Coordinates of C-alpha atoms in Angstrom, one line a residue:
Chain A
M103 CA -5.2 24.9 47.7
S104 CA -2.2 22.5 47.4
Q105 CA -4.1 20.3 49.8
V106 CA -6.8 19.8 47.1
H107 CA -4.0 19.0 44.7
H108 CA -2.7 16.1 46.8
S109 CA -5.9 14.9 48.3
P110 CA -6.1 11.3 49.1
A111 CA -9.5 11.1 46.8
R112 CA -7.3 12.1 43.9
S113 CA -4.7 9.7 44.7
I114 CA -6.9 7.0 45.1
A115 CA -8.7 7.7 41.7
A116 CA -5.3 7.9 40.1
H117 CA -4.5 4.4 41.4
A118 CA -7.6 3.0 40.4
I119 CA -7.2 4.1 36.9
L120 CA -3.5 3.0 36.8
I121 CA -4.4 -0.5 38.3
A122 CA -7.4 -1.0 36.0
W123 CA -5.0 -0.4 32.8
T124 CA -2.2 -2.6 34.4
I125 CA -4.9 -5.5 34.8
V126 CA -5.9 -5.0 31.1
A127 CA -2.3 -4.8 30.0
L128 CA -1.2 -8.0 31.9
F129 CA -4.3 -10.1 31.7
P130 CA -3.5 -11.6 28.4
V131 CA 0.0 -12.3 29.3
F132 CA -1.3 -13.9 32.4
V133 CA -3.7 -16.2 30.6
V134 CA -0.9 -17.3 28.3
V135 CA 1.5 -18.0 31.1
I136 CA -0.9 -19.8 33.6
N137 CA -2.4 -22.0 30.8
S138 CA 1.0 -23.2 29.8
F139 CA 1.5 -24.9 32.9
K140 CA -1.8 -26.9 32.8
S141 CA -2.9 -30.0 31.4
R142 CA -4.8 -30.0 28.1
K143 CA -8.1 -30.9 29.7
A144 CA -7.6 -28.3 32.4
I145 CA -7.1 -25.5 29.7
F146 CA -10.4 -26.1 28.2
A147 CA -12.3 -26.8 31.4
D148 CA -11.4 -23.7 33.1
P149 CA -9.1 -21.3 31.2
L150 CA -8.8 -19.0 34.1
A151 CA -8.0 -21.4 36.8
L152 CA -4.3 -21.2 38.4
P153 CA -2.1 -24.0 37.9
V154 CA -2.4 -26.2 41.2
P155 CA -1.4 -29.9 41.8
G156 CA -4.2 -31.9 39.9
N157 CA -4.1 -29.7 36.8
F158 CA -0.4 -28.8 36.6
D159 CA 1.5 -30.3 33.6
L160 CA 4.7 -29.4 31.9
V161 CA 3.7 -31.4 28.8
G162 CA 3.7 -28.1 26.7
Y163 CA 7.3 -27.2 27.8
T164 CA 8.6 -30.9 27.1
T165 CA 7.2 -30.9 23.7
V166 CA 8.4 -27.5 22.6
L167 CA 12.0 -28.3 24.0
A168 CA 12.0 -31.8 22.4
Q169 CA 11.1 -30.5 19.2
G170 CA 14.6 -29.0 19.3
D171 CA 14.6 -26.2 16.7
F172 CA 13.2 -23.9 19.3
F173 CA 16.7 -23.1 20.6
Q174 CA 18.0 -22.5 17.2
Y175 CA 15.2 -20.0 16.6
F176 CA 16.0 -18.3 19.9
L177 CA 19.7 -18.3 19.1
N178 CA 19.1 -16.8 15.6
S179 CA 16.9 -13.9 17.2
L180 CA 19.4 -13.2 19.8
I181 CA 22.3 -13.1 17.2
V182 CA 20.2 -10.9 14.9
T183 CA 19.0 -8.5 17.6
V184 CA 22.3 -8.1 19.4
G185 CA 24.2 -7.8 16.3
S186 CA 21.9 -5.1 14.9
L187 CA 21.8 -3.2 17.9
F188 CA 25.6 -3.2 18.2
F189 CA 26.2 -1.8 14.6
A190 CA 23.1 0.6 14.8
L191 CA 24.4 2.1 18.1
L192 CA 28.0 2.0 17.2
F193 CA 27.6 3.5 13.5
G194 CA 24.7 5.8 14.7
A195 CA 26.8 7.2 17.6
M196 CA 29.8 7.8 15.3
A197 CA 27.8 9.5 12.8
A198 CA 26.0 11.5 15.5
F199 CA 29.2 12.6 17.0
A200 CA 30.5 13.8 13.7
L201 CA 27.4 15.9 13.1
S202 CA 27.2 17.4 16.5
E203 CA 30.8 17.9 17.1
Y204 CA 32.4 19.3 13.9
R205 CA 31.4 22.2 11.6
F206 CA 31.8 21.0 8.0
R207 CA 30.3 21.7 4.8
G208 CA 27.2 19.6 4.1
N209 CA 26.6 19.0 8.0
M210 CA 23.0 20.1 7.8
L211 CA 22.3 18.0 4.5
T212 CA 23.9 14.8 6.0
G213 CA 21.8 15.2 8.9
L214 CA 18.6 15.6 7.1
Y215 CA 19.6 12.9 4.7
L216 CA 20.0 10.5 7.6
A217 CA 16.8 11.7 9.4
L218 CA 14.8 10.9 6.4
G219 CA 14.7 7.3 7.3
I220 CA 12.6 8.0 10.5
M221 CA 9.6 9.0 8.3
I222 CA 10.1 6.6 5.6
P223 CA 9.9 2.9 6.5
I224 CA 12.4 0.7 5.1
R225 CA 9.7 -1.9 4.2
L226 CA 8.7 0.0 1.3
G227 CA 12.1 -0.9 -0.2
T228 CA 11.5 -4.7 0.4
V229 CA 11.2 -5.5 -3.3
A230 CA 14.6 -4.1 -4.1
I231 CA 16.1 -5.4 -0.9
L232 CA 15.2 -8.8 -1.7
Q233 CA 16.8 -8.6 -5.2
L234 CA 19.8 -7.1 -3.7
M235 CA 20.0 -9.8 -1.0
V236 CA 19.4 -12.5 -3.9
A237 CA 22.1 -10.8 -6.0
S238 CA 24.8 -10.9 -3.2
G239 CA 23.9 -14.3 -2.1
L240 CA 22.9 -13.3 1.2
V241 CA 19.3 -14.7 1.2
N242 CA 18.7 -17.0 4.1
T243 CA 21.6 -15.9 6.2
L244 CA 21.4 -13.9 9.4
T245 CA 23.8 -11.3 7.7
A246 CA 21.2 -10.1 5.6
L247 CA 18.9 -9.5 8.6
V248 CA 21.7 -7.8 10.6
L249 CA 22.4 -5.3 7.6
V250 CA 18.7 -4.5 7.1
Y251 CA 18.0 -4.0 10.8
T252 CA 21.1 -1.9 11.3
A253 CA 20.0 0.4 8.4
Q254 CA 16.5 0.5 9.8
G255 CA 17.9 1.6 13.3
L256 CA 20.2 4.2 12.2
P257 CA 18.2 7.2 11.5
L258 CA 16.5 7.1 15.0
A259 CA 19.9 6.4 16.6
V260 CA 21.6 9.4 14.8
F261 CA 18.6 11.5 15.5
I262 CA 18.5 11.1 19.2
L263 CA 22.3 10.5 19.8
S264 CA 23.2 13.8 18.1
E265 CA 20.6 15.7 20.3
F266 CA 22.3 14.4 23.4
M267 CA 25.8 14.7 22.2
R268 CA 25.3 18.4 21.9
T269 CA 24.9 18.6 25.7
V270 CA 28.2 17.1 26.2
S271 CA 30.4 19.7 27.9
A272 CA 32.8 21.2 25.3
D273 CA 35.5 22.0 28.0
L274 CA 35.6 18.3 28.7
K275 CA 36.5 17.7 25.3
N276 CA 38.8 20.5 24.8
A277 CA 40.8 19.4 27.9
G278 CA 41.1 16.1 26.3
R279 CA 42.4 17.6 23.1
I280 CA 45.0 19.7 25.1
D281 CA 46.1 16.4 26.5
G282 CA 46.9 15.0 23.2
L283 CA 44.0 12.7 22.9
S284 CA 42.9 12.0 19.4
E285 CA 39.5 12.7 18.1
Y286 CA 38.8 8.9 18.2
T287 CA 40.0 8.5 21.8
I288 CA 37.7 11.4 22.7
F289 CA 34.7 9.9 21.2
F290 CA 35.1 6.4 22.6
R291 CA 36.6 7.3 26.0
L292 CA 34.9 10.6 27.1
V293 CA 31.7 11.0 24.9
L294 CA 30.4 7.5 24.6
P295 CA 30.3 6.9 28.4
L296 CA 28.4 10.0 29.1
V297 CA 25.5 9.4 26.7
R298 CA 24.8 6.0 28.1
P299 CA 21.2 6.9 28.9
A300 CA 20.5 8.0 25.4
M301 CA 22.0 4.7 24.3
A302 CA 19.6 2.8 26.2
T303 CA 16.7 4.7 25.0
V304 CA 17.8 4.1 21.4
A305 CA 18.5 0.3 22.4
V306 CA 14.9 -0.1 23.7
F307 CA 13.2 1.7 20.7
T308 CA 15.3 -0.2 18.2
M309 CA 15.4 -3.6 19.7
I310 CA 11.5 -4.1 20.1
P311 CA 10.9 -3.9 16.5
I312 CA 13.8 -6.2 15.5
W313 CA 12.9 -8.8 18.0
N314 CA 9.3 -8.8 16.9
D315 CA 9.7 -8.4 13.3
L316 CA 7.9 -10.9 11.1
W317 CA 8.1 -9.2 7.7
F318 CA 12.0 -9.3 6.9
P319 CA 12.6 -13.0 8.5
L320 CA 9.6 -14.3 6.4
I321 CA 10.9 -12.8 3.2
L322 CA 14.8 -12.8 3.6
A323 CA 15.5 -15.7 5.7
P324 CA 12.6 -18.0 6.1
S325 CA 14.9 -21.1 6.0
E326 CA 14.7 -23.6 8.8
A327 CA 18.4 -22.6 9.9
T328 CA 17.9 -18.8 10.1
K329 CA 14.3 -18.7 11.3
T330 CA 14.1 -16.1 14.1
I331 CA 11.8 -17.0 17.1
T332 CA 9.0 -14.6 16.0
L333 CA 8.8 -16.5 12.9
G334 CA 9.4 -19.8 14.6
S335 CA 6.4 -19.6 17.0
Q336 CA 4.3 -18.6 14.0
V337 CA 5.2 -21.9 12.6
F338 CA 4.5 -23.6 15.9
I339 CA 1.1 -22.2 15.8
G340 CA 0.6 -23.7 12.4
Q341 CA 2.3 -26.9 13.3
F342 CA 0.6 -27.5 16.7
V343 CA -2.7 -26.1 15.7
T344 CA -4.6 -28.8 18.1
N345 CA -1.7 -29.0 20.5
W346 CA -2.5 -26.1 22.6
N347 CA -0.1 -26.8 25.4
A348 CA 3.0 -26.6 23.0
V349 CA 1.8 -23.4 21.6
L350 CA 1.2 -21.6 25.0
A351 CA 4.4 -23.0 26.3
A352 CA 6.4 -21.8 23.2
L353 CA 4.7 -18.3 23.5
S354 CA 5.5 -18.1 27.2
L355 CA 9.1 -19.0 26.4
A356 CA 9.4 -16.3 23.7
I357 CA 8.2 -13.5 26.2
V358 CA 11.2 -14.1 28.5
P359 CA 14.3 -13.0 26.7
V360 CA 12.7 -9.9 25.4
L361 CA 11.5 -8.9 28.9
I362 CA 14.9 -9.5 30.2
L363 CA 16.5 -7.4 27.6
Y364 CA 13.9 -4.5 28.2
L365 CA 14.5 -4.6 32.0
I366 CA 18.3 -4.2 31.6
F367 CA 17.7 -1.3 29.3
S368 CA 14.7 0.2 31.1
R369 CA 16.5 1.5 34.2
Q370 CA 18.4 4.1 31.9
L371 CA 15.2 4.6 29.6
I372 CA 13.3 7.2 31.4
R373 CA 16.4 9.2 32.3
G374 CA 17.2 9.1 28.5
I375 CA 14.0 10.2 27.1
T376 CA 13.7 12.9 29.8
A377 CA 17.2 14.3 29.2
G378 CA 16.5 15.8 25.8
A379 CA 15.5 14.1 22.7
V380 CA 11.7 14.8 22.9
K381 CA 10.7 17.9 24.2
Chain B
M115 CA 47.2 26.5 13.1
A116 CA 48.4 24.9 9.8
Q117 CA 47.3 21.6 10.9
R118 CA 44.0 22.7 11.5
K119 CA 43.5 23.2 7.9
A120 CA 44.5 20.0 6.9
V121 CA 41.9 17.4 5.8
R122 CA 40.1 16.2 9.0
W123 CA 39.9 12.6 8.1
H124 CA 38.3 11.7 11.2
I125 CA 35.1 13.4 9.9
P126 CA 34.6 10.9 7.1
V127 CA 35.6 8.0 9.1
F128 CA 32.9 8.8 11.7
L129 CA 30.3 9.4 9.1
A130 CA 31.2 6.6 6.6
P131 CA 29.8 3.4 8.1
A132 CA 26.3 4.9 8.9
V133 CA 26.1 6.6 5.5
L134 CA 27.2 3.6 3.6
V135 CA 24.9 1.0 5.2
Y136 CA 21.9 3.5 5.3
T137 CA 22.5 4.3 1.5
A138 CA 23.1 0.9 0.3
I139 CA 20.1 -0.8 2.3
M140 CA 17.6 1.9 2.6
I141 CA 18.0 4.6 0.1
I142 CA 18.8 2.7 -3.1
P143 CA 16.2 0.0 -2.4
L144 CA 13.6 2.4 -1.7
F145 CA 14.4 4.2 -5.1
G146 CA 14.7 1.0 -6.8
T147 CA 11.1 0.1 -5.6
L148 CA 9.9 3.5 -6.9
N149 CA 11.6 2.6 -10.2
L150 CA 10.3 -0.9 -10.3
S151 CA 6.8 0.5 -10.6
L152 CA 7.5 1.8 -14.0
F153 CA 8.2 -1.4 -15.5
N154 CA 6.2 -4.4 -16.4
L155 CA 6.2 -7.7 -18.3
D156 CA 5.3 -7.8 -22.0
E157 CA 3.8 -10.9 -23.7
T158 CA 7.3 -12.4 -24.1
K159 CA 8.0 -12.1 -20.4
T160 CA 10.6 -9.5 -20.9
R161 CA 10.6 -6.5 -18.5
V162 CA 9.7 -3.4 -20.4
F163 CA 9.4 0.2 -19.4
V164 CA 5.5 1.2 -19.3
G165 CA 5.5 4.6 -17.7
L166 CA 2.7 5.2 -15.5
A167 CA 0.5 2.3 -17.0
N168 CA 0.9 0.3 -13.6
F169 CA -0.6 3.2 -11.7
A170 CA -3.4 3.4 -14.4
T171 CA -3.9 -0.4 -13.8
L172 CA -4.1 0.2 -9.9
F173 CA -6.5 3.1 -10.0
G174 CA -8.4 2.3 -13.2
D175 CA -9.0 -1.5 -13.4
P176 CA -11.9 -1.9 -11.0
R177 CA -10.3 -5.3 -9.7
W178 CA -7.3 -3.5 -8.7
S179 CA -8.8 -0.2 -7.6
Q180 CA -11.4 -1.9 -5.5
S181 CA -9.0 -3.6 -3.2
F182 CA -6.8 -0.5 -3.2
W183 CA -9.6 1.9 -1.9
N184 CA -10.9 -0.7 0.4
A185 CA -7.2 -1.2 2.0
L186 CA -6.8 2.6 2.2
A187 CA -10.3 3.2 3.9
N188 CA -9.5 0.4 6.4
N189 CA -6.1 1.7 6.9
A190 CA -7.6 5.4 7.6
W191 CA -10.1 3.8 10.3
F192 CA -7.2 1.9 11.6
F193 CA -5.5 5.1 12.3
V194 CA -8.5 7.1 13.4
V195 CA -9.0 4.6 16.0
H196 CA -5.4 4.8 17.1
M197 CA -5.7 8.6 17.4
L198 CA -9.0 8.6 19.1
V199 CA -8.2 5.9 21.6
Q200 CA -4.4 5.1 22.1
N201 CA -3.2 8.7 22.3
P202 CA -5.7 10.0 24.8
I203 CA -5.5 7.0 27.0
G204 CA -1.4 7.3 26.7
I205 CA -1.8 10.8 27.7
L206 CA -4.0 10.1 30.5
L207 CA -1.9 7.5 32.0
A208 CA 1.2 9.7 31.5
A209 CA -0.6 12.5 33.3
L210 CA -1.5 10.1 36.2
L211 CA 2.0 8.8 36.4
S212 CA 3.8 12.0 36.6
S213 CA 1.8 13.3 39.4
P214 CA 4.2 14.0 42.2
R215 CA 4.5 11.4 45.2
L216 CA 2.7 8.7 43.2
R217 CA 3.7 5.4 44.7
M218 CA 4.7 2.5 42.6
A219 CA 4.9 4.7 39.5
A220 CA 7.9 2.7 38.3
F221 CA 5.9 -0.7 38.6
Y222 CA 3.0 0.8 36.7
R223 CA 5.1 2.1 33.8
T224 CA 6.7 -1.3 33.3
A225 CA 3.7 -3.2 33.6
I226 CA 1.8 -0.9 31.2
F227 CA 4.7 -1.1 28.8
I228 CA 5.0 -4.8 28.7
P229 CA 2.4 -5.4 25.8
T230 CA 4.6 -3.2 23.6
I231 CA 7.5 -5.5 23.9
L232 CA 5.6 -8.5 23.0
S233 CA 5.8 -10.0 19.4
F234 CA 2.7 -9.8 17.3
V235 CA 2.6 -13.4 17.0
I236 CA 1.9 -13.6 20.8
V237 CA -0.5 -10.7 20.7
G238 CA -2.6 -12.0 17.7
F239 CA -2.6 -15.4 19.2
V240 CA -3.7 -14.6 22.9
W241 CA -6.4 -12.2 21.7
K242 CA -7.9 -14.8 19.1
L243 CA -7.9 -17.2 22.4
I244 CA -9.5 -14.5 24.6
L245 CA -12.2 -13.6 22.0
S246 CA -12.7 -17.1 20.7
P247 CA -16.3 -18.1 21.2
I248 CA -15.4 -21.7 21.6
W249 CA -12.5 -21.4 24.3
G250 CA -14.2 -18.6 25.7
I251 CA -12.5 -16.3 28.2
A252 CA -14.4 -13.3 26.9
P253 CA -17.8 -14.9 27.0
G254 CA -17.1 -16.3 30.4
L255 CA -16.2 -12.9 31.9
L256 CA -19.1 -11.3 30.4
D257 CA -21.4 -13.8 31.8
M258 CA -19.8 -13.2 35.4
V259 CA -21.1 -9.6 35.1
G260 CA -24.2 -10.4 33.4
L261 CA -23.5 -9.2 30.1
K262 CA -23.2 -12.3 28.1
S263 CA -25.8 -11.0 25.5
L264 CA -23.2 -8.5 24.3
F265 CA -20.6 -10.9 23.3
A266 CA -20.2 -11.6 19.5
P267 CA -17.3 -13.4 17.5
W268 CA -15.7 -9.9 17.1
L269 CA -12.9 -11.1 15.0
G270 CA -15.0 -13.0 12.6
K271 CA -17.8 -10.6 12.0
E272 CA -17.0 -8.4 8.9
E273 CA -18.4 -5.1 10.8
Y274 CA -16.4 -5.5 13.9
A275 CA -13.2 -7.3 12.9
L276 CA -11.2 -4.2 11.8
T277 CA -12.2 -2.0 15.0
T278 CA -11.3 -5.1 17.1
L279 CA -8.0 -5.4 15.7
A280 CA -7.3 -1.8 15.9
L281 CA -8.3 -1.9 19.7
I282 CA -5.8 -4.9 20.0
S283 CA -3.1 -2.6 18.3
V284 CA -4.1 0.1 20.7
W285 CA -3.7 -2.3 23.6
Q286 CA -0.3 -3.3 22.5
F287 CA 1.2 0.2 21.6
V288 CA -0.3 2.4 24.3
G289 CA 2.9 2.3 26.0
I290 CA 4.8 4.4 23.5
P291 CA 2.8 7.5 23.8
M292 CA 2.5 7.0 27.6
M293 CA 6.5 6.9 27.8
L294 CA 6.9 9.8 25.4
I295 CA 4.4 12.2 27.1
Y296 CA 5.6 11.0 30.6
A297 CA 9.0 12.0 29.6
A298 CA 7.7 15.4 28.2
L299 CA 5.7 16.0 31.4
L300 CA 8.7 15.3 33.6
S301 CA 10.8 17.9 31.7
I302 CA 8.5 20.9 32.5
P303 CA 10.4 22.8 35.0
D304 CA 9.2 22.9 38.6
E305 CA 9.2 26.7 38.6
V306 CA 6.3 26.7 36.0
I307 CA 4.2 24.3 38.0
E308 CA 4.9 26.3 41.2
A309 CA 4.0 29.5 39.4
A310 CA 0.7 28.0 38.5
E311 CA -0.1 26.7 42.0
M312 CA 0.8 30.2 43.4
D313 CA -2.1 31.5 41.0
G314 CA -4.3 28.9 42.3
V315 CA -4.3 26.7 39.0
T316 CA -4.1 23.1 40.3
G317 CA -5.4 19.6 39.4
W318 CA -7.1 19.1 36.3
S319 CA -7.3 22.7 35.2
Q320 CA -3.5 23.0 35.8
F321 CA -3.2 19.9 33.2
W322 CA -5.5 21.7 30.6
K323 CA -4.0 25.2 31.0
I324 CA -0.4 24.7 31.8
K325 CA 0.8 21.2 31.0
L326 CA -1.1 20.4 27.9
P327 CA 0.1 23.4 25.9
L328 CA 3.6 22.6 26.8
I329 CA 3.5 19.1 25.7
L330 CA 1.6 19.8 22.3
P331 CA 4.9 19.3 20.3
S332 CA 5.4 15.7 21.8
I333 CA 1.8 15.0 21.0
G334 CA 2.5 16.0 17.5
I335 CA 5.5 13.8 17.2
I336 CA 3.4 11.0 18.6
S337 CA 0.6 11.6 16.0
I338 CA 2.8 11.5 13.2
L339 CA 4.8 8.5 14.4
T340 CA 1.3 6.8 14.9
F341 CA 0.5 7.8 11.2
V342 CA 3.7 6.3 9.8
G343 CA 3.3 3.1 11.9
N344 CA -0.3 2.6 11.0
F345 CA 0.2 3.1 7.4
N346 CA 3.0 0.4 7.5
A347 CA 1.1 -2.1 9.8
F348 CA 1.1 -5.6 8.7
D349 CA 2.2 -8.0 11.2
L350 CA -0.9 -8.0 13.6
I351 CA -3.4 -8.5 10.5
Y352 CA -1.2 -11.1 9.2
V353 CA -0.9 -13.2 12.3
S354 CA -4.6 -12.9 13.4
Q355 CA -6.4 -12.9 10.1
G356 CA -3.8 -14.3 7.5
A357 CA -2.8 -12.7 4.4
L358 CA -6.3 -12.8 3.0
A359 CA -7.1 -10.1 5.8
G360 CA -10.7 -11.9 6.4
P361 CA -13.5 -12.1 6.9
N362 CA -13.9 -11.0 3.2
F363 CA -11.0 -8.7 3.2
A364 CA -12.7 -6.5 6.0
T365 CA -9.3 -6.1 7.7
D366 CA -7.3 -5.7 4.7
I367 CA -4.9 -2.7 5.1
L368 CA -2.1 -1.4 2.8
G369 CA 0.6 -3.6 4.2
T370 CA -1.4 -7.0 3.7
F371 CA -2.6 -5.9 0.3
L372 CA 1.2 -5.2 -0.6
Y373 CA 2.2 -8.5 0.7
R374 CA -0.5 -10.4 -1.2
T375 CA 0.2 -8.7 -4.4
F376 CA 4.0 -9.0 -4.3
F377 CA 4.2 -12.5 -2.9
G378 CA 1.0 -13.9 -4.0
F379 CA -1.4 -16.3 -2.1
Q380 CA -3.2 -19.4 -3.0
L381 CA -5.2 -18.2 -5.9
Q382 CA -2.8 -15.6 -7.3
L383 CA 0.8 -15.4 -8.4
G384 CA 3.1 -13.0 -6.9
D385 CA 3.6 -9.6 -9.2
P386 CA 6.6 -7.7 -8.3
H387 CA 5.7 -4.9 -10.5
M388 CA 2.3 -4.3 -9.2
G389 CA 3.6 -4.9 -5.6
A390 CA 6.2 -2.0 -6.4
T391 CA 3.3 0.2 -7.6
I392 CA 1.5 -0.4 -4.3
A393 CA 4.4 0.2 -2.4
T394 CA 5.2 3.5 -4.3
A395 CA 1.3 4.5 -3.6
M396 CA 2.2 4.0 0.0
F397 CA 5.2 5.9 -0.1
V398 CA 3.4 8.8 -1.6
I399 CA 0.7 8.6 1.0
I400 CA 3.1 8.7 3.9
L401 CA 5.1 11.2 2.3
V402 CA 2.0 13.6 1.9
G403 CA 1.0 12.8 5.4
V404 CA 4.4 13.7 6.8
C405 CA 4.7 16.9 4.8
F406 CA 1.1 17.9 5.8
Y407 CA 2.4 17.5 9.4
L408 CA 5.8 19.2 8.9
F409 CA 4.2 22.3 7.2
A410 CA 0.7 22.6 8.3
I411 CA 0.8 21.7 11.9
Q412 CA 4.5 21.7 12.9
T413 CA 5.1 25.3 12.0
R414 CA 2.1 26.4 14.0
L415 CA 3.1 24.5 17.1
R416 CA 4.5 27.0 19.7
R417 CA 7.7 25.8 21.1
Y418 CA 8.8 26.8 24.7
Q419 CA 12.5 27.1 25.8
F420 CA 13.0 26.7 29.5

């Protein structure tokens, strides 16, 4: 019977379906990238042709880079994403450790309170967040975005990380205590390194919506100096509505950083989600 | 032992940053929104408490209620398409990926996940290009297989635009159910699978009879995440159809309706109070959905401890 299970026909069918969806998934990305390297005429003449000598043209990239602000947008996105990730992971891990490690009154309640945010999206508070940011003078600063995204990322971080921290061996922590380590040292030196796969999982799921968010940058920080790349590319589309080369080049450039961040974390990702959180 | 009884300061220290940021930026604004929906401006432009009058306007005034029900119905269809297309495809891909001895599994996994990491700006723009009747990658491709007659400007027609956008969103996010189900399938112990094989349960019947019941809780989590995500969707519609959610509001969902109301658009000034009212209505819809899931569905799911 097990021969039936691993028969070549089944395996070919599996590969066929997976290849088909891979093509569907990558085709649009492929179209953007190849056309960003072509001259304007070639884009319209044959959108599916590969860039070859004759139609190869970097005019899109030179336009975008000459525009200058693109680097600023990119930098803003990077600062906001990395900053929010750092705080969401640090604060989330600290809270998760307190909730999973110690017994104290209100433990359950605090856990539930923090988990509420997984189900209720922060966007519904936009009206009041905007008022808060106006009142504290944080409108059009990157700090406003970092604060909002940290709050947005915290519930999932606490939820997933506390599940994982329960699996860290108690003997290890108690051995640390006997050696006279403080609770802070136990957390930072012993526990944090052990939950790295979980941190990577949280990082990916937190990072993607932050990097790609259009809502809060549009509302809280639409100024030229604080635009993120997602908002910036949106502006490129408006500005270059007839300049297809520039739009395609801007979009190709916007794919690269988030892809790199994803690849860095993804090696840990599957290990992370397999090990506990979602069962 | 006496020291044990002392106040354990490290607990509040560990909890404080998360609780403070979360409360200040998320919980207080959320309740601020709920509160704002109970106020409106009187003739002298001063803010006064109006009770539930804004809700009466939203549901009673035909100009408002028509937009609201239109957005809600569109949103429901958007969600149905995701449940019927995205989640089954995600489960199928995960089931194939998790089959033992599959080569290049890591490659497929990464490739299929790539659309998920793209920004809505890219997604909206590239699909508009592909489906454009002028630039014409889709008409060209259909022509190659002799089906050019099937082509229509899908994003421009009232009857197709919403479904087209929902399918684009499915294309983008199918990676998330795939990843979560894949992880759930990998966590099924080998002994369970071996026992099934001993009993002659293999292949698809093994999937239906053994694996699917075991991953039902994960499917439940995915369904509720899809629900929350869909009823908060905004970006894809905004970048591809604009805040007016054309053609003729055919793609208007609650997120775009909220945005237009709160911030205004060409013909209409922004109205924070009605915006907050819509946000509150969304909050109630999501809460009802989540509670329905938690109490009616999740309690009936059987969980297996290995």
